Short mmCIF file of C-alpha atoms in Angstrom, two decimals:
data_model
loop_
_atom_site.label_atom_id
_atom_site.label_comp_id
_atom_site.label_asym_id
_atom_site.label_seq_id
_atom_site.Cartn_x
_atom_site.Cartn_y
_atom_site.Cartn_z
CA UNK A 1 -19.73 13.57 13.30
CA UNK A 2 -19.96 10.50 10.80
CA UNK A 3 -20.73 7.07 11.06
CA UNK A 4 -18.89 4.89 9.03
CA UNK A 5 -18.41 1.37 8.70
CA UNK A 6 -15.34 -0.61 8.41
CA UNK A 7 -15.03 -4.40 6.55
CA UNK A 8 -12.53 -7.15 8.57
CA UNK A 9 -11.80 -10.24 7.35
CA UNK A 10 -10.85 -13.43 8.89
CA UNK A 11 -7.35 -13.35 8.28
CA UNK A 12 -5.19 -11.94 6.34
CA UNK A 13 -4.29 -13.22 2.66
CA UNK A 14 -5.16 -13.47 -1.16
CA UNK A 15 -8.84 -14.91 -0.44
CA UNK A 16 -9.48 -11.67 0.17
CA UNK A 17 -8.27 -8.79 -3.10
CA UNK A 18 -11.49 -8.95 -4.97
CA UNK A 19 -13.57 -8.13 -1.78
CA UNK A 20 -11.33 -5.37 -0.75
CA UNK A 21 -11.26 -4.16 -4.32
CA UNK A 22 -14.84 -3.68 -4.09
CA UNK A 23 -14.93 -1.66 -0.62
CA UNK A 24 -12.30 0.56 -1.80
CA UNK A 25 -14.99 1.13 -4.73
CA UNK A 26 -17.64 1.96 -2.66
CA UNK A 27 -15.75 4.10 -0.58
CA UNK A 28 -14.65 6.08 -4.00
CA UNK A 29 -18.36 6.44 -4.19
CA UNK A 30 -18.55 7.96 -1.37
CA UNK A 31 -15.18 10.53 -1.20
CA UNK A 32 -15.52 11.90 -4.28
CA UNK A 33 -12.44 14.18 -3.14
CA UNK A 34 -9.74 10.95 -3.32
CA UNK A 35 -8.04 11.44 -6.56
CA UNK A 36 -5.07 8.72 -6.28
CA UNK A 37 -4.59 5.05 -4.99
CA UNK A 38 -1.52 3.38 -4.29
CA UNK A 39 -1.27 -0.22 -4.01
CA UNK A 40 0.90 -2.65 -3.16
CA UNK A 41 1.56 -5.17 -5.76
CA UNK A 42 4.63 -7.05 -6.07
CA UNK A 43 3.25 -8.93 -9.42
CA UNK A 44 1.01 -6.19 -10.29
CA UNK A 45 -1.85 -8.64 -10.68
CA UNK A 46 -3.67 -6.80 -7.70
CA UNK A 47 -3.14 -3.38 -9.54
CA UNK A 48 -4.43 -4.77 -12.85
CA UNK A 49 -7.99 -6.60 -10.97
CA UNK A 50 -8.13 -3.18 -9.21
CA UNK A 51 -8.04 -1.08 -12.57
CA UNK A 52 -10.76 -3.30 -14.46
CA UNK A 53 -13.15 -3.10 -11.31
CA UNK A 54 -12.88 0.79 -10.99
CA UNK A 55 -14.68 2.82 -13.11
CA UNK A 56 -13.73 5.77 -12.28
CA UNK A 57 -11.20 8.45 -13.32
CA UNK A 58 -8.53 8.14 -11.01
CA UNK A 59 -4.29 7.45 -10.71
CA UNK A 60 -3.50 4.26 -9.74
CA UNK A 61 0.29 4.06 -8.66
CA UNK A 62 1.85 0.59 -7.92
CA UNK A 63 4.39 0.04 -5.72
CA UNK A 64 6.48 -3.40 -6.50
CA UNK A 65 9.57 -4.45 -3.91
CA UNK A 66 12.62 -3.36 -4.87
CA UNK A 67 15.18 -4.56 -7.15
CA UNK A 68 17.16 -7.59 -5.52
CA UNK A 69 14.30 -8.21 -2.48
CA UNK A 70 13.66 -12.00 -4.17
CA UNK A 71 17.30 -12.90 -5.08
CA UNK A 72 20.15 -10.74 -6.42
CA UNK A 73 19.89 -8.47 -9.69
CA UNK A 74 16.02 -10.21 -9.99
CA UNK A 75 12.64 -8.19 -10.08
CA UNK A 76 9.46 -9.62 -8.44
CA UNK A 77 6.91 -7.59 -11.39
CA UNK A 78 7.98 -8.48 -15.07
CA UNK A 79 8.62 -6.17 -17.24
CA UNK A 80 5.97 -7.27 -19.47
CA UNK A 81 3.56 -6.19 -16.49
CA UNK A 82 4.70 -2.92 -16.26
CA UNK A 83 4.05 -2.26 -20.24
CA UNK A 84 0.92 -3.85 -19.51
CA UNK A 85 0.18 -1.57 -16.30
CA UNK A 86 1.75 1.45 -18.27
CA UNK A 87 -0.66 0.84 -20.88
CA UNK A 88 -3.81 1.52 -19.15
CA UNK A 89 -2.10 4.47 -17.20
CA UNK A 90 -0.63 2.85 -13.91
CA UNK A 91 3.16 4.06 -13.29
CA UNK A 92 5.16 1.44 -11.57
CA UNK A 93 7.58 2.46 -8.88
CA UNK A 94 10.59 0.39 -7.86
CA UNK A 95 12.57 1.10 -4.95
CA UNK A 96 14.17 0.76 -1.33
CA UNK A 97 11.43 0.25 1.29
CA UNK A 98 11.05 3.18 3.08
CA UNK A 99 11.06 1.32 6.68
CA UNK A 100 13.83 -1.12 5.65
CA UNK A 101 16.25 0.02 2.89
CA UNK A 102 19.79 0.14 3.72
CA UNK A 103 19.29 -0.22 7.55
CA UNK A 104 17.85 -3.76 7.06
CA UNK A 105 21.19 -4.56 5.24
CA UNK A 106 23.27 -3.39 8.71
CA UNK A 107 20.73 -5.31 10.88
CA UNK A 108 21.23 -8.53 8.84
CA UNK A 109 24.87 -8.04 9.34
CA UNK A 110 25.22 -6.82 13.46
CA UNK A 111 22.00 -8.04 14.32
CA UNK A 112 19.87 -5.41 16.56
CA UNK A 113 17.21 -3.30 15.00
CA UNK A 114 16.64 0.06 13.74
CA UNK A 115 14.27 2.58 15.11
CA UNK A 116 12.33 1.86 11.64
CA UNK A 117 11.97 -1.46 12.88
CA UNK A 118 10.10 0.15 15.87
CA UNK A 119 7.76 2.00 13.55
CA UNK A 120 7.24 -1.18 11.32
CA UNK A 121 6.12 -3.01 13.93
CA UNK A 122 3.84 -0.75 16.28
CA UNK A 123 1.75 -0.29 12.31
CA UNK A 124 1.94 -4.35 12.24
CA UNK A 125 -0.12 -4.40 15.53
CA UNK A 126 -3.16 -3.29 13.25
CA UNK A 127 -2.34 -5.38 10.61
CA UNK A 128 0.67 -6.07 8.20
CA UNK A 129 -1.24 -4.18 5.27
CA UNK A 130 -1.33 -1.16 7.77
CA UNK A 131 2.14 -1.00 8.07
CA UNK A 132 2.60 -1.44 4.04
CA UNK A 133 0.07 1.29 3.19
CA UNK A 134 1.98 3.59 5.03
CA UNK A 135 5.21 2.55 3.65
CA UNK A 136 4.38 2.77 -0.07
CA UNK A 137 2.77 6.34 1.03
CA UNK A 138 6.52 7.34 2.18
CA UNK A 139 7.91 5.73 -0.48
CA UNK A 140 5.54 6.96 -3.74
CA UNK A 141 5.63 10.78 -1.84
CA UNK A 142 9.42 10.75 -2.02
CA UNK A 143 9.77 9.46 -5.70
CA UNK A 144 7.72 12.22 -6.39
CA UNK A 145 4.56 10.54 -7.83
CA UNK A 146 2.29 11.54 -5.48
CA UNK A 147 2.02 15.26 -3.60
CA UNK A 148 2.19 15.08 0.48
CA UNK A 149 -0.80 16.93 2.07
CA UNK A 150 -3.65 15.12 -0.09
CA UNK A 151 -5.95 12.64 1.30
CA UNK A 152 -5.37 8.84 -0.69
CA UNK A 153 -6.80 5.51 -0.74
CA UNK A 154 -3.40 2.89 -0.40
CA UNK A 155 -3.66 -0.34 0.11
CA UNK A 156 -1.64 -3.28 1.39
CA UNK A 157 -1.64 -6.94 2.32
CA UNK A 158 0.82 -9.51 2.94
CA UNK A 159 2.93 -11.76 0.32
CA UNK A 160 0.26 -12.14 -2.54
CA UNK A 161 -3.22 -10.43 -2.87
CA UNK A 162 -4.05 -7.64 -0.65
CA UNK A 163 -6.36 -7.21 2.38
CA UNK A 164 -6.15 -3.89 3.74
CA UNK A 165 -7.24 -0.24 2.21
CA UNK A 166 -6.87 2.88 3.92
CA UNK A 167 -7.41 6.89 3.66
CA UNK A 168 -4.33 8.78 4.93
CA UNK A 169 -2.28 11.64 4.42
CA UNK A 170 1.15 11.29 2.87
CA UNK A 171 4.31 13.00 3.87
CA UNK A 172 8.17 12.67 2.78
CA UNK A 173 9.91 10.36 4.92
CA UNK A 174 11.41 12.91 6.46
CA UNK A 175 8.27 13.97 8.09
CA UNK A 176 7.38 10.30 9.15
CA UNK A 177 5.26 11.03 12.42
CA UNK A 178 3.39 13.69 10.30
CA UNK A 179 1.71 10.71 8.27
CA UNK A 180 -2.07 10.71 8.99
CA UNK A 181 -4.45 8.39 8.69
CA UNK A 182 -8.15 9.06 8.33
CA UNK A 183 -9.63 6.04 8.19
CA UNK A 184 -9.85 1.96 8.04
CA UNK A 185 -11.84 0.78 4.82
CA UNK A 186 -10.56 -2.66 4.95
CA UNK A 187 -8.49 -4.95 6.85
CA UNK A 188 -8.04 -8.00 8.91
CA UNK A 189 -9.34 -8.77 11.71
CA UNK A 190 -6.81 -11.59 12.56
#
C-alpha cells in the first residue's frame, strides 16, 4: 500500500501550466522508473516551460493537433517551434486524433456519434485533460515514438496551457480498453 497525494485545481485552464509543471517534477522525483512524458501542446509553449523546469534526463514528446484542425491546409505549432523544440531534443508529432480522426468527419456530415465519442466522453467526466492524456498516449504509441507496456507521465488540458498530468500505461489503439492508468498527479477539480 501507498499513500499518495493528488493536486486539483479550481478549474480548468492556462492559470494553471506552471503549477502542474512543477507536480509532474516532484512526482519525477519520486518514480525514478518514468523515462518519457508526453504532452499536449498545440503551440508547444507548454512543452518548451516544461523542458526548462525539468532537470532531469528524460524524452519529452509533444503532441500538436493535426494538420487542418484550425482551418484548412493550416498548422496550430509553427514550424519555427518545432526547430526550436527539436533543438533541445523534443520530437513533435502531428496527426489524426486518435478518438476523432476520420469518424468526426462522418459525424459532422450524418450527425450521430461514434463509439469513440462514447470513450471521449466517459474520460471527460474526470476532466478534459484526462481524456487528452489518454489520447496523445494512443496516438504517440501508434506513430511509434513511444513503446506500449511502459509506465509515462502525459499530460493534458484544455485549449491553451495544461492542467492535468497523469501515470498510465500506453497501448496501440487497437488495444484501447487495455490503456491503464496508474495514477492522478494533477487535475481539475471543476
Amino acid at each position: 500500500m501507498a499513500r499518495k497525494f493528488i493536486t486539483y485545481f479550481d478549474k480548468e485552464g492556462e492559470d494553471y501550466t506552471d503549477e502542474l509543471i512543477m507536480a509532474v517534477k516532484d512526482k519525477l522525483d519520486a518514480s525514478p522508473g518514468i523515462k518519457r512524458i508526453l504532452i499536449a501542446s498545440s503551440s508547444g509553449a507548454s512543452a518548451l516551460k516544461l523542458y526548462e523546469a525539468l532537470e532531469e534526463d528524460i524524452e519529452i514528446i509533444n503532441v500538436t493537433h493535426h494538420m487542418g484542425f484550425s482551418g484548412p491546409n493550416e498548422s496550430d505549432i509553427s514550424e519555427d517551434m518545432v526547430a526550436k523544440l527539436e533543438k533541445v531534443g523534443i520530437k513533435t508529432y502531428l496527426g489524426s486524433h486518435a478518438f476523432s480522426g476520420a469518424a468526426r468527419g462522418v459525424t459532422n456530415k450524418y450527425g450521430g456519434y461514434s463509439p469513440l465519442d462514447v470513450v471521449a466522453d466517459t474520460l471527460r467526466m474526470f476532466s478534459h485533460g484526462v481524456k487528452v492524456a489518454a489520447e496523445i498516449s494512443i496516438m504517440a504509441a501508434d506513430a511509434g515514438l513511444i513503446p506500449v507496456g511502459e509506465e509515462i507521465i502525459a499530460i493534458g488540458g484544455r485549449g491553451h496551457g495544461v492542467d492535468t498530468a497523469v501515470i498510465l500505461t500506453p497501448v496501440n489503439a487497437k488495444d484501447l480498453f487495455k490503456l491503464q492508468f496508474h495514477e492522478i498527479i494533477a487535475m481539475p477539480r471543476d
